[in-house]
Each structure stands twice: as structure tokens, then as C-alpha cells.
mmCIF file of C-alpha atoms (C1' of nucleotides) in Angstrom:
data_model
loop_
_atom_site.group_PDB
_atom_site.id
_atom_site.type_symbol
_atom_site.label_atom_id
_atom_site.label_comp_id
_atom_site.label_asym_id
_atom_site.label_seq_id
_atom_site.Cartn_x
_atom_site.Cartn_y
_atom_site.Cartn_z
ATOM 1 C CA MET C 14 -61.175 79.233 74.387
ATOM 2 C CA GLY C 15 -58.055 77.368 75.265
ATOM 3 C CA ARG C 16 -54.953 76.784 73.338
ATOM 4 C CA ALA C 17 -55.007 74.175 70.605
ATOM 5 C CA PRO C 18 -53.392 70.917 71.684
ATOM 6 C CA CYS C 19 -49.954 70.181 70.261
ATOM 7 C CA CYS C 20 -51.175 66.901 68.811
ATOM 8 C CA ASP C 21 -54.313 64.867 68.352
ATOM 9 C CA LYS C 22 -54.423 63.107 71.683
ATOM 10 C CA ALA C 23 -57.099 60.713 70.481
ATOM 11 C CA ASN C 24 -54.883 59.350 67.747
ATOM 12 C CA VAL C 25 -51.476 59.132 69.375
ATOM 13 C CA LYS C 26 -50.229 56.351 71.581
ATOM 14 C CA ARG C 27 -49.822 57.181 75.240
ATOM 15 C CA GLY C 28 -48.442 55.448 78.290
ATOM 16 C CA PRO C 29 -45.214 53.512 78.771
ATOM 17 C CA TRP C 30 -42.804 53.349 75.874
ATOM 18 C CA LEU C 31 -42.005 50.004 74.305
ATOM 19 C CA PRO C 32 -38.393 48.998 73.654
ATOM 20 C CA GLU C 33 -39.154 49.091 69.922
ATOM 21 C CA GLU C 34 -40.364 52.675 70.157
ATOM 22 C CA ASP C 35 -37.260 53.623 72.124
ATOM 23 C CA ALA C 36 -35.137 52.069 69.417
ATOM 24 C CA VAL C 37 -36.926 53.970 66.658
ATOM 25 C CA LEU C 38 -36.615 57.282 68.473
ATOM 26 C CA ARG C 39 -32.981 56.761 69.399
ATOM 27 C CA SER C 40 -32.078 55.651 65.931
ATOM 28 C CA TYR C 41 -33.823 58.605 64.310
ATOM 29 C CA ILE C 42 -32.259 61.228 66.565
ATOM 30 C CA GLU C 43 -28.802 59.702 66.260
ATOM 31 C CA LYS C 44 -29.109 59.881 62.488
ATOM 32 C CA HIS C 45 -30.969 63.153 61.979
ATOM 33 C CA GLY C 46 -30.966 65.003 65.283
ATOM 34 C CA THR C 47 -34.149 66.561 66.557
ATOM 35 C CA GLY C 48 -34.322 68.960 63.645
ATOM 36 C CA GLY C 49 -35.307 71.681 66.061
ATOM 37 C CA ASN C 50 -38.910 70.612 65.838
ATOM 38 C CA TRP C 51 -40.205 68.048 68.273
ATOM 39 C CA ILE C 52 -43.769 68.347 67.051
ATOM 40 C CA ALA C 53 -42.808 67.196 63.563
ATOM 41 C CA LEU C 54 -40.305 64.602 64.739
ATOM 42 C CA PRO C 55 -42.663 61.678 65.484
ATOM 43 C CA LEU C 56 -44.159 61.917 62.012
ATOM 44 C CA LYS C 57 -40.740 61.904 60.367
ATOM 45 C CA ALA C 58 -39.514 59.101 62.590
ATOM 46 C CA GLY C 59 -42.609 57.010 62.067
ATOM 47 C CA LEU C 60 -43.721 57.107 65.678
ATOM 48 C CA ASN C 61 -47.335 57.379 66.696
ATOM 49 C CA ARG C 62 -46.466 59.574 69.653
ATOM 50 C CA CYS C 63 -46.934 63.179 70.681
ATOM 51 C CA GLY C 64 -43.871 65.327 70.009
ATOM 52 C CA LYS C 65 -43.724 66.384 73.602
ATOM 53 C CA SER C 66 -43.772 62.794 74.686
ATOM 54 C CA CYS C 67 -40.829 62.075 72.361
ATOM 55 C CA ARG C 68 -38.922 65.027 73.736
ATOM 56 C CA LEU C 69 -39.494 63.908 77.319
ATOM 57 C CA ARG C 70 -38.554 60.329 76.552
ATOM 58 C CA TRP C 71 -35.338 61.419 74.900
ATOM 59 C CA LEU C 72 -34.312 63.950 77.534
ATOM 60 C CA ASN C 73 -35.183 61.869 80.562
ATOM 61 C CA TYR C 74 -34.379 58.382 79.419
ATOM 62 C CA LEU C 75 -32.719 57.832 76.069
ATOM 63 C CA ARG C 76 -30.209 60.675 75.954
ATOM 64 C CA PRO C 77 -26.608 59.424 76.225
ATOM 65 C CA ASN C 78 -24.670 59.640 79.504
ATOM 66 C CA ILE C 79 -27.698 59.708 81.755
ATOM 67 C CA LYS C 80 -27.060 58.508 85.293
ATOM 68 C CA ARG C 81 -29.894 56.670 86.964
ATOM 69 C CA GLY C 82 -30.504 56.222 90.702
ATOM 70 C CA GLY C 83 -27.756 55.947 93.286
ATOM 71 C CA PHE C 84 -27.440 59.586 94.301
ATOM 72 C CA THR C 85 -24.262 60.238 96.253
ATOM 73 C CA GLU C 86 -23.885 62.280 99.428
ATOM 74 C CA GLU C 87 -22.125 64.917 97.377
ATOM 75 C CA GLU C 88 -25.058 65.112 95.008
ATOM 76 C CA ASP C 89 -27.419 65.338 97.973
ATOM 77 C CA ASP C 90 -25.423 68.298 99.233
ATOM 78 C CA ILE C 91 -25.542 70.034 95.881
ATOM 79 C CA ILE C 92 -29.261 69.490 95.502
ATOM 80 C CA PHE C 93 -29.942 70.637 99.033
ATOM 81 C CA SER C 94 -27.814 73.730 98.678
ATOM 82 C CA LEU C 95 -29.281 74.706 95.321
ATOM 83 C CA TYR C 96 -32.792 74.058 96.527
ATOM 84 C CA ARG C 97 -32.146 76.487 99.355
ATOM 85 C CA LYS C 98 -31.030 79.097 96.845
ATOM 86 C CA LEU C 99 -33.405 78.482 93.998
ATOM 87 C CA GLY C 100 -36.395 76.556 95.211
ATOM 88 C CA SER C 101 -37.874 74.012 92.831
ATOM 89 C CA ARG C 102 -35.974 75.125 89.758
ATOM 90 C CA TRP C 103 -35.201 71.532 88.870
ATOM 91 C CA SER C 104 -33.809 72.179 85.440
ATOM 92 C CA ILE C 105 -31.232 74.601 86.830
ATOM 93 C CA ILE C 106 -30.370 72.237 89.653
ATOM 94 C CA ALA C 107 -30.001 69.432 87.117
ATOM 95 C CA SER C 108 -27.573 71.536 85.105
ATOM 96 C CA HIS C 109 -25.205 71.403 88.080
ATOM 97 C CA LEU C 110 -25.281 67.627 88.253
ATOM 98 C CA ARG C 111 -23.695 65.878 85.312
ATOM 99 C CA GLY C 112 -25.882 63.171 83.866
ATOM 100 C CA ARG C 113 -28.913 63.906 86.016
ATOM 101 C CA THR C 114 -32.250 65.002 84.631
ATOM 102 C CA ASP C 115 -34.610 67.507 86.180
ATOM 103 C CA ASN C 116 -37.294 64.845 86.401
ATOM 104 C CA ASP C 117 -34.944 62.481 88.191
ATOM 105 C CA ILE C 118 -33.931 65.109 90.725
ATOM 106 C CA LYS C 119 -37.505 66.202 91.231
ATOM 107 C CA ASN C 120 -38.573 62.636 91.939
ATOM 108 C CA TYR C 121 -35.605 62.070 94.197
ATOM 109 C CA TRP C 122 -36.357 65.200 96.176
ATOM 110 C CA ASN C 123 -40.038 64.431 96.552
ATOM 111 C CA THR C 124 -39.603 60.798 97.516
ATOM 112 C CA LYS C 125 -36.423 60.753 99.561
ATOM 113 C CA LEU C 126 -34.461 63.899 100.124
ATOM 114 C CA LYS C 127 -37.302 66.005 101.467
ATOM 115 C CA LYS C 128 -38.179 63.372 104.041
ATOM 116 C CA LYS C 129 -34.542 63.024 104.951
ATOM 117 C CA MET C 130 -34.335 66.730 105.676
ATOM 118 C CA ILE C 131 -37.561 66.750 107.631
ATOM 119 C CA MET C 132 -36.465 63.861 109.800
ATOM 120 C CA SER C 133 -33.095 65.449 110.410
ATOM 121 C CA SER C 134 -34.896 68.465 111.814
ATOM 122 C CA TYR C 135 -35.869 66.388 114.839
ATOM 123 C CA ASN C 136 -32.340 66.757 116.034
ATOM 124 C CA THR C 137 -32.618 70.508 116.340
ATOM 125 C CA THR C 138 -34.433 69.999 119.595
ATOM 126 C CA ALA C 139 -32.868 67.460 121.906
ATOM 127 C CA THR C 140 -36.033 66.871 123.909
ATOM 128 C CA MET C 141 -38.108 65.811 120.934
ATOM 129 C CA ASP C 142 -39.072 62.194 120.633
ATOM 130 C CA PRO C 143 -39.866 61.098 117.068
ATOM 131 C CA SER C 144 -42.153 58.377 118.385
ATOM 132 C CA THR C 145 -44.460 60.892 120.018
ATOM 133 C CA THR C 146 -43.766 64.267 118.372
ATOM 134 C CA PRO C 147 -44.185 65.323 114.752
ATOM 135 C CA PRO C 148 -41.104 66.816 113.117
ATOM 136 C CA PRO C 149 -40.598 70.409 114.277
ATOM 137 C CA ALA C 150 -41.426 71.635 110.824
ATOM 138 C CA LEU C 151 -44.840 70.015 111.104
ATOM 139 C CA LEU C 152 -45.749 71.490 114.441
ATOM 140 C CA PRO C 153 -48.652 73.917 114.426
ATOM 141 C CA ALA C 154 -47.519 77.521 114.418
ATOM 142 C CA ALA C 155 -48.856 78.112 117.912
ATOM 143 C CA ALA C 156 -46.531 75.469 119.300
ATOM 144 C CA VAL C 157 -43.628 76.837 117.326
ATOM 145 C CA LYS C 158 -44.313 80.347 118.455
ATOM 146 C CA SER C 159 -44.351 79.430 122.121
ATOM 147 C CA GLU C 160 -41.218 77.421 121.629
ATOM 148 C CA SER C 161 -39.579 80.151 119.587
ATOM 149 C CA SER C 162 -39.206 82.425 122.573
ATOM 150 C CA SER C 163 -36.133 80.483 123.515
ATOM 151 C CA HIS C 164 -34.713 80.402 119.974
ATOM 152 C CA THR C 165 -32.549 82.847 118.111
ATOM 153 C CA THR C 166 -33.466 83.805 114.564
ATOM 154 C CA ASP C 167 -30.726 81.504 113.350
ATOM 155 C CA SER C 168 -32.000 78.517 115.231
ATOM 156 C CA ILE C 169 -35.511 79.102 113.949
ATOM 157 C CA SER C 170 -34.252 79.345 110.394
ATOM 158 C CA LYS C 171 -32.354 76.140 110.979
ATOM 159 C CA LEU C 172 -35.518 74.543 112.241
ATOM 160 C CA TYR C 173 -37.463 75.451 109.143
ATOM 161 C CA SER C 174 -34.864 75.397 106.423
ATOM 162 C CA PRO C 175 -35.475 71.726 105.556
ATOM 163 C CA LEU C 176 -39.063 72.380 104.699
ATOM 164 C CA PHE C 177 -39.528 75.828 103.271
ATOM 165 C CA SER C 178 -37.757 77.230 100.276
ATOM 166 C CA SER C 179 -36.725 80.844 100.425
ATOM 167 C CA ASN C 180 -38.916 81.742 97.482
ATOM 168 C CA TYR C 181 -41.859 80.101 99.165
ATOM 169 C CA ILE C 182 -41.325 82.166 102.297
ATOM 170 C CA ASN C 183 -40.775 85.274 100.187
ATOM 171 C CA SER C 184 -43.967 84.599 98.299
ATOM 172 C CA MET C 185 -45.852 84.350 101.548
ATOM 173 C CA ILE C 186 -44.414 87.655 102.664
ATOM 174 C CA ASN C 187 -45.170 89.278 99.331
ATOM 175 C CA ASP C 188 -48.643 87.876 99.507
ATOM 176 C CA GLN C 189 -49.106 89.476 102.873
ATOM 177 C CA GLU C 190 -47.786 92.789 101.650
ATOM 178 C CA GLY C 191 -49.766 92.668 98.436
ATOM 179 C CA SER C 192 -53.116 91.880 99.919
ATOM 180 C CA MET C 193 -54.216 92.264 103.463
ATOM 181 C CA SER C 194 -57.188 90.075 102.764
ATOM 182 C CA SER C 195 -55.161 87.038 101.767
ATOM 183 C CA SER C 196 -55.417 85.323 105.090
ATOM 184 C CA THR C 197 -55.902 81.869 103.648
ATOM 185 C CA ILE C 198 -52.826 79.973 102.619
ATOM 186 C CA THR C 199 -53.312 76.794 100.702
ATOM 187 C CA ALA C 200 -51.430 73.706 101.669
ATOM 188 C CA ASP C 201 -47.996 73.853 100.164
ATOM 189 C CA ASP C 202 -44.849 72.072 101.192
ATOM 190 C CA GLY C 203 -42.472 74.649 99.787
ATOM 191 C CA ASN C 204 -42.166 72.707 96.613
ATOM 192 C CA GLY C 205 -45.049 74.525 95.077
ATOM 193 C CA SER C 206 -46.987 71.343 95.268
ATOM 194 C CA SER C 207 -50.469 71.039 96.639
ATOM 195 C CA ARG C 208 -50.353 67.306 96.566
ATOM 196 C CA ARG C 209 -50.990 65.486 99.829
ATOM 197 C CA ASP C 210 -47.977 63.472 100.836
ATOM 198 C CA ARG C 211 -49.304 60.135 101.863
ATOM 199 C CA ASN C 212 -46.753 59.832 104.642
ATOM 200 C CA TRP C 213 -47.828 62.985 106.388
ATOM 201 C CA PRO C 214 -50.631 62.732 108.912
ATOM 202 C CA ALA C 215 -53.892 63.875 107.409
ATOM 203 C CA GLY C 216 -54.450 67.554 107.992
ATOM 204 C CA GLU C 217 -50.975 68.296 109.313
ATOM 205 C CA GLU C 218 -50.035 70.472 106.363
ATOM 206 C CA ASP C 219 -53.236 72.425 106.588
ATOM 207 C CA THR C 220 -52.857 72.838 110.316
ATOM 208 C CA LEU C 221 -49.333 74.049 109.925
ATOM 209 C CA LEU C 222 -49.928 76.461 107.116
ATOM 210 C CA SER C 223 -53.346 77.782 107.930
ATOM 211 C CA GLU C 224 -52.032 78.785 111.317
ATOM 212 C CA PHE C 225 -48.753 80.107 110.098
ATOM 213 C CA ASP C 226 -48.238 83.676 111.114
ATOM 214 C CA LEU C 227 -46.795 85.641 108.233
ATOM 215 C CA GLY C 228 -45.413 88.240 110.586
ATOM 216 C CA PHE C 229 -43.546 85.481 112.305
ATOM 217 C CA LEU C 230 -42.064 84.450 108.997
ATOM 218 C CA SER C 231 -41.009 87.993 108.245
ATOM 219 C CA GLU C 232 -39.362 88.108 111.622
ATOM 220 C CA LEU C 233 -37.764 84.771 110.949
ATOM 221 C CA LEU C 234 -36.257 86.017 107.738
ATOM 222 C CA GLY C 235 -35.134 89.331 109.167
ATOM 223 C CA ASP C 236 -33.633 91.848 106.794
ATOM 224 C CA TYR C 237 -33.394 89.554 103.825
ATOM 225 C CA GLY C 238 -37.065 88.654 103.828
ATOM 226 C CA SER C 239 -38.041 91.399 101.459
ATOM 227 C CA GLY C 240 -34.952 91.203 99.255
ATOM 228 C CA GLU C 241 -34.440 89.522 95.940
ATOM 229 C CA MET C 242 -34.308 85.803 96.376
ATOM 230 C CA LEU C 243 -31.398 85.019 94.097
ATOM 231 C CA GLY C 244 -27.998 85.985 95.391
ATOM 232 C CA GLU C 245 -29.297 87.075 98.731
ATOM 233 C CA VAL C 246 -29.863 83.803 100.455
ATOM 234 C CA PRO C 247 -29.304 84.140 104.177
ATOM 235 C CA PRO C 248 -26.468 82.139 105.716
ATOM 236 C CA PRO C 249 -28.722 79.769 107.676
ATOM 237 C CA LEU C 250 -30.394 78.725 104.446
ATOM 238 C CA LEU C 251 -27.174 78.059 102.620
ATOM 239 C CA TRP C 252 -26.210 74.971 104.523
ATOM 240 C CA THR C 253 -25.541 71.807 102.656
ATOM 241 C CA ALA C 254 -27.135 68.576 103.771
ATOM 242 C CA SER C 255 -23.936 67.484 105.528
ATOM 243 C CA GLU C 256 -23.546 70.811 107.255
ATOM 244 C CA PHE C 257 -27.132 70.655 108.299
ATOM 245 C CA MET C 258 -26.644 67.236 109.866
ATOM 246 C CA CYS C 259 -23.415 68.298 111.578
ATOM 247 C CA ALA C 260 -24.888 71.497 112.909
ATOM 248 C CA GLN C 261 -27.402 69.706 115.074
ATOM 249 C "C1'" DA G 192 -50.153 33.276 100.888
ATOM 250 C "C1'" DA G 193 -52.764 37.188 99.916
ATOM 251 C "C1'" DG G 194 -54.244 41.718 100.212
ATOM 252 C "C1'" DA G 195 -53.060 46.424 101.626
ATOM 253 C "C1'" DA G 196 -50.039 50.082 101.942
ATOM 254 C "C1'" DG G 197 -46.134 52.496 100.627
ATOM 255 C "C1'" DG G 198 -42.254 53.697 97.530
ATOM 256 C "C1'" DA G 199 -40.234 54.753 93.176
ATOM 257 C "C1'" DC G 200 -40.269 56.712 88.960
ATOM 258 C "C1'" DA G 201 -42.028 57.210 84.179
ATOM 259 C "C1'" DA G 202 -45.139 59.896 81.839
ATOM 260 C "C1'" DC G 203 -48.647 63.362 81.168
ATOM 261 C "C1'" DC G 204 -50.803 68.022 81.787
ATOM 262 C "C1'" DG G 205 -51.057 72.648 81.289
ATOM 263 C "C1'" DC G 206 -48.971 77.034 81.761
ATOM 264 C "C1'" DC G 207 -45.387 80.361 80.532
ATOM 265 C "C1'" DC G 208 -42.147 82.466 77.583
ATOM 266 C "C1'" DG G 209 -39.490 83.665 73.654
ATOM 267 C "C1'" DA G 210 -38.924 83.548 68.677
ATOM 268 C "C1'" DG G 211 -40.486 84.684 64.468
ATOM 269 C "C1'" DG G 212 -43.871 86.064 61.074
ATOM 270 C "C1'" DT P 122 -47.088 95.624 68.085
ATOM 271 C "C1'" DC P 123 -49.680 91.666 68.052
ATOM 272 C "C1'" DC P 124 -50.397 86.886 67.356
ATOM 273 C "C1'" DT P 125 -49.205 82.120 66.848
ATOM 274 C "C1'" DC P 126 -46.517 78.325 67.783
ATOM 275 C "C1'" DG P 127 -43.201 75.231 69.779
ATOM 276 C "C1'" DG P 128 -40.048 74.403 73.506
ATOM 277 C "C1'" DG P 129 -39.319 74.154 78.190
ATOM 278 C "C1'" DC P 130 -40.609 73.669 82.723
ATOM 279 C "C1'" DG P 131 -42.807 72.505 87.265
ATOM 280 C "C1'" DG P 132 -46.529 70.059 89.138
ATOM 281 C "C1'" DT P 133 -49.246 66.035 89.198
ATOM 282 C "C1'" DT P 134 -50.828 61.442 88.234
ATOM 283 C "C1'" DG P 135 -50.598 56.561 87.014
ATOM 284 C "C1'" DT P 136 -48.627 52.279 87.443
ATOM 285 C "C1'" DC P 137 -45.564 48.842 88.733
ATOM 286 C "C1'" DC P 138 -42.794 46.858 92.329
ATOM 287 C "C1'" DT P 139 -41.670 45.992 97.129
ATOM 288 C "C1'" DT P 140 -42.639 45.609 101.860
ATOM 289 C "C1'" DC P 141 -45.647 44.969 105.545
ATOM 290 C "C1'" DT P 142 -49.475 42.909 108.099
#
DNA sequence: AAGAAGGACAACCGCCCGAGG
DNA sequence: TCCTCGGGCGGTTGTCCTTCT
């Protein structure tokens, strides 16, 4: 038996918020605050909405001093750097960017920044032609392995740092250590998401990850692979977006 | 000009965790 | 110590808008 829902979904309005609803919510919170109880808030405010929906609307849209769109290069750098350290801890990343919400950053990463990083990884190998070759990070492991013989650990980390978060790689290693039978890795882009990105060729993620050799990843990460993720991020994974571009 | 495909982002879902009874 | 509940969070989906063919 599952947990009781926070509200009666059949009797609350869902979907896009109307300007009038925004006005009611904003007005109520400005006058009374949230009262520390989002579940009760819609009733008090006279809104036929779920409390969680009100909370989300306020935090992501109505809250004062929210910046929308137009991410700067500096913000890109911060997001990139923190993502390298923390993975998809969007709320923590958002706390480092004044006026940005976790949802905003998450969307920005998934729609723009991630692709930007993937495309930049082409430049790690001068002979690669984007018109004929998938990004290095999308190459099947076999191809990477044969190519890796001419790479140092640093250059391999550089190659993969745009795509895989350190906690993702650590989790793969832990998974290997924890269970020898866990040979199947589900498609995951390092963001913890199993969603198919429509821009990626069908099957590429599966090809990449099902063939990924965990031992190779351990080797890639070297001594820090088995360490605590936070505070022990290896130098190659600490690059900012600008540094990453310049390092090519 | 129209339909298809892709991009952007708002909103929802469901799980986890901590507080408090 | 256990249980319940609400808040918070990350992942996912839906929908509207833009661009492409």
C-alpha cells in the first residue's frame, strides 16, 4: 500500500497556472507568508491547487528576484564546475547562482549545456570529423579502448568529463564491487536520467553503456575512483567550461 | 503554406528524509 | 523507537513555440 497522496488529485486544478491564480498566490504569500505549511496554503488562499503545485509555482516562478533565461558564460562555468563536483544536485548548484532556480538550471543543463559540452569534446581529437564521427563520448567502448592506448589517464578523463559525472562513474564502480553479477547497465547519461535524448542517434546510449568496461572506468579514475566523491574530485574533472574549451 | 521535427521550459510524479508526536 | 506527515528534491512528461523541409 502506497503513501496517501498529499491532496485529492481529482478535485484540484492541474496544468498551467493562470495569471489570476498567480496573483492570488503572490498576494497571499506577500501578506501572510507560507505559514510553514504548503499543504494548507491553497485552502487558506482560496486556490484550487495542490500545495506542492503552489510551492513549485512560487519557488520557480513567482518568488522575487528570479532571473530567467540568458545564462552568462560565467554562470556556465559555475554550473559546469559544480556539476563535475556534485553531479545533478541542482538545488545546491542553484544556491551558488543568485536568482536561479534548480528547475531552471536543470532545464538549461539538459537542453543546452550538456550538448555544448558533448560537442566540445570533438576537439579533444584533432582527426575527428563531426560530420562523420559521433562525439568521442558516444563512441562504443571498444573504439574508445583501442584509441585509449595512445591516451594518458588525463586525456581520457578529459575526453569523458563532459558526459559523465563523478558520482555516476563512482556508482558504476561501486556497482561492480558490490555485485559481480551486475553486468547490465541501464542507459544513463550521467544525469541519472533514463530518458532518451531525441537528438542522440537511436541506440547510441545503449551501445555506449552496455559495452562500457567498468574496469576501464576504474583505471580511468585511478586512485580517486574509490574515494568519497565530495571534496576529492580529480583535477581533470574540475575544469570549468572555459578551461575545458581552452584545453583542447 | 502546411506539416513535421526539434527546442524550451513549466509542471507533475514519486521517492527520500527529517521533524515531531 | 516507531510512525506519520510535509517539505524538498531529482527525474520525467506535457505542451507550446520555433525552425526546418
